[in-house]
CSV table of N, CA and C in Angstrom, one decimal:
chain,number,residue,atom,x,y,z
A,8,UNK,N,0.8,-1.2,0.0
A,8,UNK,CA,0.0,0.0,0.0
A,8,UNK,C,0.9,1.2,0.0
A,9,UNK,N,0.6,2.1,-0.9
A,9,UNK,CA,1.4,3.3,-1.0
A,9,UNK,C,0.7,4.5,-0.2
A,10,UNK,N,1.4,5.1,0.6
A,10,UNK,CA,0.9,6.3,1.3
A,10,UNK,C,1.4,7.5,0.7
A,11,UNK,N,0.5,8.4,0.4
A,11,UNK,CA,0.9,9.7,-0.2
A,11,UNK,C,1.6,10.6,0.8
A,12,UNK,N,2.5,11.4,0.4
A,12,UNK,CA,3.2,12.2,1.3
A,12,UNK,C,2.4,13.1,2.2
A,13,UNK,N,1.3,13.7,1.7
A,13,UNK,CA,0.4,14.5,2.5
A,13,UNK,C,-0.3,13.7,3.5
A,14,UNK,N,-0.7,12.5,3.2
A,14,UNK,CA,-1.3,11.6,4.1
A,14,UNK,C,-0.4,11.2,5.2
A,15,UNK,N,0.9,10.9,4.9
A,15,UNK,CA,1.9,10.5,5.8
A,15,UNK,C,2.2,11.7,6.8
A,16,UNK,N,2.3,12.9,6.2
A,16,UNK,CA,2.5,14.1,7.0
A,16,UNK,C,1.4,14.3,8.0
A,17,UNK,N,0.2,14.1,7.6
A,17,UNK,CA,-1.0,14.3,8.4
A,17,UNK,C,-1.0,13.3,9.5
A,18,UNK,N,-0.7,12.0,9.2
A,18,UNK,CA,-0.6,11.0,10.2
A,18,UNK,C,0.5,11.2,11.2
A,19,UNK,N,1.6,11.7,10.8
A,19,UNK,CA,2.7,12.0,11.7
A,19,UNK,C,2.4,13.1,12.6
A,20,UNK,N,1.6,14.1,12.1
A,20,UNK,CA,1.2,15.2,12.9
A,20,UNK,C,0.2,14.8,13.9
A,21,UNK,N,-0.7,13.8,13.6
A,21,UNK,CA,-1.6,13.3,14.5
A,21,UNK,C,-0.9,12.5,15.6
A,22,UNK,N,0.1,11.8,15.2
A,22,UNK,CA,0.8,10.9,16.2
A,22,UNK,C,2.0,11.6,16.9
A,23,UNK,N,2.3,12.9,16.6
A,23,UNK,CA,3.4,13.6,17.2
A,23,UNK,C,3.3,13.6,18.8
A,24,UNK,N,2.2,13.7,19.4
A,24,UNK,CA,2.1,13.7,20.8
A,24,UNK,C,2.7,12.4,21.5
A,25,UNK,N,2.7,11.4,20.7
A,25,UNK,CA,3.2,10.1,21.2
A,25,UNK,C,4.7,10.1,21.4
A,26,UNK,N,5.3,11.0,20.7
A,26,UNK,CA,6.8,11.1,20.8
A,26,UNK,C,7.2,11.4,22.2
A,27,UNK,N,6.4,11.9,23.1
A,27,UNK,CA,6.8,12.2,24.5
A,27,UNK,C,6.5,11.0,25.4
A,28,UNK,N,5.9,10.0,24.9
A,28,UNK,CA,5.5,8.8,25.7
A,28,UNK,C,6.8,8.2,26.3
A,29,UNK,N,6.8,7.8,27.5
A,29,UNK,CA,7.9,7.1,28.2
A,29,UNK,C,8.2,5.8,27.6
A,30,UNK,N,9.4,5.3,27.7
A,30,UNK,CA,9.8,4.0,27.2
A,30,UNK,C,9.2,3.0,28.1
A,31,UNK,N,8.8,1.8,27.5
A,31,UNK,CA,8.4,0.7,28.3
A,31,UNK,C,8.8,-0.6,27.6
A,32,UNK,N,9.0,-1.6,28.3
A,32,UNK,CA,9.3,-2.9,27.8
A,32,UNK,C,10.4,-3.0,26.8
A,33,UNK,N,11.4,-2.0,26.9
A,33,UNK,CA,12.5,-2.0,26.0
A,33,UNK,C,12.3,-1.4,24.6
A,34,UNK,N,11.1,-1.0,24.3
A,34,UNK,CA,10.9,-0.4,23.0
A,34,UNK,C,10.8,1.1,23.1
A,35,UNK,N,10.7,1.8,22.0
A,35,UNK,CA,10.7,3.2,21.9
A,35,UNK,C,9.5,3.6,21.1
A,36,UNK,N,8.4,4.1,21.8
A,36,UNK,CA,7.2,4.5,21.1
A,36,UNK,C,7.4,5.5,20.1
A,37,UNK,N,8.3,6.5,20.3
A,37,UNK,CA,8.5,7.6,19.3
A,37,UNK,C,9.2,7.0,18.1
A,38,UNK,N,10.0,6.0,18.2
A,38,UNK,CA,10.7,5.4,17.0
A,38,UNK,C,9.7,4.6,16.2
A,39,UNK,N,8.5,4.2,16.8
A,39,UNK,CA,7.5,3.4,16.1
A,39,UNK,C,6.8,4.3,15.1
A,40,UNK,N,6.9,5.6,15.2
A,40,UNK,CA,6.1,6.5,14.3
A,40,UNK,C,6.5,6.2,12.8
A,41,UNK,N,7.7,5.8,12.5
A,41,UNK,CA,8.0,5.5,11.1
A,41,UNK,C,7.4,4.2,10.6
A,42,UNK,N,6.9,3.3,11.5
A,42,UNK,CA,6.3,2.1,11.1
A,42,UNK,C,4.8,1.9,11.3
A,43,UNK,N,4.3,2.8,12.2
A,43,UNK,CA,2.9,2.6,12.7
A,43,UNK,C,1.9,2.9,11.6
A,44,UNK,N,2.3,3.6,10.5
A,44,UNK,CA,1.4,3.9,9.4
A,44,UNK,C,0.7,2.7,8.8
A,45,UNK,N,1.4,1.6,8.8
A,45,UNK,CA,0.8,0.3,8.3
A,45,UNK,C,-0.2,-0.3,9.2
A,46,UNK,N,-0.2,0.1,10.5
A,46,UNK,CA,-1.1,-0.5,11.5
A,46,UNK,C,-2.4,0.3,11.6
A,47,UNK,N,-2.3,1.6,11.4
A,47,UNK,CA,-3.4,2.5,11.8
A,47,UNK,C,-4.7,2.3,10.9
A,48,UNK,N,-4.5,1.9,9.7
A,48,UNK,CA,-5.7,1.7,8.8
A,48,UNK,C,-6.7,0.8,9.4
A,49,UNK,N,-6.2,-0.3,10.1
A,49,UNK,CA,-7.1,-1.3,10.7
A,49,UNK,C,-7.2,-1.0,12.2
A,50,UNK,N,-6.1,-0.8,12.9
A,50,UNK,CA,-6.1,-0.7,14.4
A,50,UNK,C,-6.2,0.7,14.9
A,51,UNK,N,-6.2,1.7,14.1
A,51,UNK,CA,-6.3,3.1,14.5
A,51,UNK,C,-5.1,3.6,15.2
A,52,UNK,N,-4.9,4.9,15.0
A,52,UNK,CA,-3.7,5.6,15.6
A,52,UNK,C,-3.8,5.5,17.1
A,53,UNK,N,-5.0,5.4,17.6
A,53,UNK,CA,-5.2,5.3,19.1
A,53,UNK,C,-5.2,3.9,19.6
A,54,UNK,N,-5.0,2.9,18.7
A,54,UNK,CA,-5.0,1.5,19.0
A,54,UNK,C,-6.4,0.9,19.1
A,55,UNK,N,-7.4,1.6,18.7
A,55,UNK,CA,-8.8,1.1,18.8
A,55,UNK,C,-9.2,0.7,17.4
A,56,UNK,N,-9.5,-0.6,17.2
A,56,UNK,CA,-9.8,-1.2,15.9
A,56,UNK,C,-10.9,-0.4,15.2
A,57,UNK,N,-10.7,-0.2,13.9
A,57,UNK,CA,-11.7,0.6,13.1
A,57,UNK,C,-12.9,-0.2,12.7
A,58,UNK,N,-12.9,-1.5,12.9
A,58,UNK,CA,-14.1,-2.3,12.6
A,58,UNK,C,-14.0,-3.5,13.5
A,59,UNK,N,-15.2,-4.2,13.7
A,59,UNK,CA,-15.2,-5.3,14.7
A,59,UNK,C,-14.2,-6.4,14.5
A,60,UNK,N,-13.8,-6.6,13.3
A,60,UNK,CA,-12.8,-7.7,13.0
A,60,UNK,C,-11.4,-7.3,13.4
A,61,UNK,N,-11.1,-6.1,13.7
A,61,UNK,CA,-9.8,-5.6,14.0
A,61,UNK,C,-9.7,-5.4,15.5
A,62,UNK,N,-8.8,-6.2,16.2
A,62,UNK,CA,-8.7,-6.1,17.6
A,62,UNK,C,-8.2,-4.7,18.1
A,63,UNK,N,-8.6,-4.3,19.3
A,63,UNK,CA,-8.0,-3.1,19.9
A,63,UNK,C,-6.6,-3.5,20.4
A,64,UNK,N,-5.7,-2.6,20.2
A,64,UNK,CA,-4.3,-2.9,20.6
A,64,UNK,C,-3.9,-1.9,21.8
A,65,UNK,N,-4.7,-0.9,21.9
A,65,UNK,CA,-4.4,0.1,23.0
A,65,UNK,C,-4.4,-0.5,24.4
A,66,UNK,N,-3.3,-0.3,25.1
A,66,UNK,CA,-3.2,-0.8,26.4
A,66,UNK,C,-2.8,-2.3,26.6
A,67,UNK,N,-2.7,-3.0,25.5
A,67,UNK,CA,-2.2,-4.4,25.6
A,67,UNK,C,-0.7,-4.3,26.0
A,68,UNK,N,-0.3,-5.3,26.8
A,68,UNK,CA,1.0,-5.4,27.3
A,68,UNK,C,2.0,-5.5,26.1
A,69,UNK,N,3.1,-4.8,26.2
A,69,UNK,CA,4.1,-4.8,25.1
A,69,UNK,C,4.6,-6.2,24.9
A,70,UNK,N,4.9,-7.0,25.9
A,70,UNK,CA,5.4,-8.3,25.8
A,70,UNK,C,4.5,-9.2,25.0
A,71,UNK,N,3.2,-9.1,25.3
A,71,UNK,CA,2.2,-9.9,24.5
A,71,UNK,C,2.2,-9.5,23.1
A,72,UNK,N,2.1,-8.2,22.8
A,72,UNK,CA,2.1,-7.7,21.4
A,72,UNK,C,3.4,-8.2,20.6
A,73,UNK,N,4.5,-8.1,21.3
A,73,UNK,CA,5.8,-8.6,20.7
A,73,UNK,C,5.7,-10.0,20.3
A,74,UNK,N,5.2,-10.8,21.3
A,74,UNK,CA,5.1,-12.3,21.0
A,74,UNK,C,4.1,-12.5,19.8
A,75,UNK,N,3.0,-11.8,19.7
A,75,UNK,CA,2.1,-12.0,18.6
A,75,UNK,C,2.7,-11.6,17.3
A,76,UNK,N,3.3,-10.4,17.3
A,76,UNK,CA,3.9,-9.9,16.0
A,76,UNK,C,5.0,-10.9,15.5
A,77,UNK,N,5.8,-11.4,16.4
A,77,UNK,CA,6.8,-12.3,16.0
A,77,UNK,C,6.2,-13.6,15.5
A,78,UNK,N,5.1,-14.1,16.1
A,78,UNK,CA,4.4,-15.3,15.6
A,78,UNK,C,3.9,-15.0,14.2
A,79,UNK,N,3.3,-13.8,14.0
A,79,UNK,CA,2.8,-13.5,12.6
A,79,UNK,C,4.0,-13.5,11.7
A,80,UNK,N,5.1,-12.9,12.1
A,80,UNK,CA,6.2,-12.7,11.2
A,80,UNK,C,6.8,-14.1,10.8
A,81,UNK,N,6.9,-15.0,11.7
A,81,UNK,CA,7.4,-16.3,11.5
A,81,UNK,C,6.4,-17.3,10.7
A,82,UNK,N,5.2,-16.9,10.8
A,82,UNK,CA,4.1,-17.8,10.2
A,82,UNK,C,3.6,-18.8,11.2
A,83,UNK,N,4.1,-18.8,12.4
A,83,UNK,CA,3.5,-19.6,13.4
A,83,UNK,C,2.1,-19.3,13.7
A,84,UNK,N,1.7,-18.0,13.6
A,84,UNK,CA,0.3,-17.6,13.7
A,84,UNK,C,-0.1,-17.2,12.3
A,85,UNK,N,-1.3,-17.7,11.9
A,85,UNK,CA,-1.7,-17.5,10.5
A,85,UNK,C,-2.8,-16.4,10.4
A,86,UNK,N,-2.5,-15.5,9.6
A,86,UNK,CA,-3.5,-14.5,9.1
A,86,UNK,C,-2.8,-13.8,7.9
A,87,UNK,N,-3.3,-13.9,6.8
A,87,UNK,CA,-2.6,-13.5,5.6
A,87,UNK,C,-2.3,-12.0,5.6
A,88,UNK,N,-3.2,-11.1,6.2
A,88,UNK,CA,-2.8,-9.7,6.3
A,88,UNK,C,-1.7,-9.4,7.3
A,89,UNK,N,-1.9,-10.0,8.5
A,89,UNK,CA,-0.9,-9.8,9.5
A,89,UNK,C,0.5,-10.4,9.2
A,90,UNK,N,0.5,-11.6,8.5
A,90,UNK,CA,1.7,-12.2,8.1
A,90,UNK,C,2.5,-11.3,7.2
A,91,UNK,N,1.8,-10.7,6.2
A,91,UNK,CA,2.4,-9.8,5.3
A,91,UNK,C,2.9,-8.6,5.9
A,92,UNK,N,2.1,-8.0,6.9
A,92,UNK,CA,2.5,-6.8,7.6
A,92,UNK,C,3.7,-7.0,8.5
A,93,UNK,N,3.8,-8.1,9.1
A,93,UNK,CA,4.8,-8.4,10.1
A,93,UNK,C,6.1,-8.9,9.5
A,94,UNK,N,6.0,-9.5,8.3
A,94,UNK,CA,7.2,-10.1,7.7
A,94,UNK,C,8.4,-9.1,7.6
A,95,UNK,N,8.3,-7.9,7.2
A,95,UNK,CA,9.5,-7.0,7.0
A,95,UNK,C,9.9,-6.4,8.3
A,96,UNK,N,9.2,-6.6,9.4
A,96,UNK,CA,9.6,-5.9,10.7
A,96,UNK,C,10.8,-6.6,11.4
A,97,UNK,N,11.7,-5.7,11.8
A,97,UNK,CA,12.8,-6.2,12.6
A,97,UNK,C,12.4,-6.4,14.1
A,98,UNK,N,13.2,-7.1,14.9
A,98,UNK,CA,12.9,-7.2,16.3
A,98,UNK,C,12.7,-5.9,16.9
A,99,UNK,N,13.6,-4.9,16.5
A,99,UNK,CA,13.5,-3.5,17.1
A,99,UNK,C,12.2,-2.9,16.7
A,100,UNK,N,11.8,-3.0,15.4
A,100,UNK,CA,10.5,-2.5,15.0
A,100,UNK,C,9.4,-3.0,15.8
A,101,UNK,N,9.4,-4.3,16.0
A,101,UNK,CA,8.3,-5.0,16.8
A,101,UNK,C,8.3,-4.5,18.2
A,102,UNK,N,9.5,-4.3,18.8
A,102,UNK,CA,9.5,-3.8,20.2
A,102,UNK,C,9.0,-2.4,20.3
A,103,UNK,N,9.3,-1.6,19.3
A,103,UNK,CA,8.9,-0.2,19.3
A,103,UNK,C,7.3,-0.1,19.1
A,104,UNK,N,6.8,-0.9,18.1
A,104,UNK,CA,5.4,-0.9,17.9
A,104,UNK,C,4.6,-1.4,19.1
A,105,UNK,N,5.1,-2.4,19.8
A,105,UNK,CA,4.5,-3.0,20.9
A,105,UNK,C,4.4,-1.9,22.0
A,106,UNK,N,5.5,-1.2,22.2
A,106,UNK,CA,5.6,-0.1,23.2
A,106,UNK,C,4.6,1.0,22.9
A,107,UNK,N,4.6,1.3,21.6
A,107,UNK,CA,3.6,2.4,21.1
A,107,UNK,C,2.2,2.0,21.5
A,108,UNK,N,1.7,0.8,21.2
A,108,UNK,CA,0.4,0.4,21.4
A,108,UNK,C,0.1,0.2,22.9
A,109,UNK,N,1.1,-0.2,23.7
A,109,UNK,CA,0.9,-0.3,25.1
A,109,UNK,C,0.7,1.1,25.8
A,110,UNK,N,1.4,2.1,25.3
A,110,UNK,CA,1.3,3.4,25.9
A,110,UNK,C,0.4,4.4,25.3
A,111,UNK,N,0.0,4.2,24.1
A,111,UNK,CA,-0.9,5.2,23.4
A,111,UNK,C,-2.2,5.3,24.1
A,112,UNK,N,-2.8,6.5,24.1
A,112,UNK,CA,-4.1,6.6,24.6
A,112,UNK,C,-4.9,7.7,23.9
């Protein structure tokens, strides 16, 4: 999915307050801003799913989210959309995204 520059700028502007969120579980919520754009279409910038089939991620423990993202990345957990989204993520990306969704409100 290609994100237009204006849309990305608007998204980053919306997410800028997250940059001041404290670190948790070894990840960096502010660093997640470069990757979270792929998540928000379904899970929302605030971590609240945009439709009933998309789970809420807001407030989930970072360790749980890391485990699930790694399972999607490896194919251990099956979901065609999530497997594709998680595949290119590094361990650091996953830790940062997990921290972002644990701390976002």
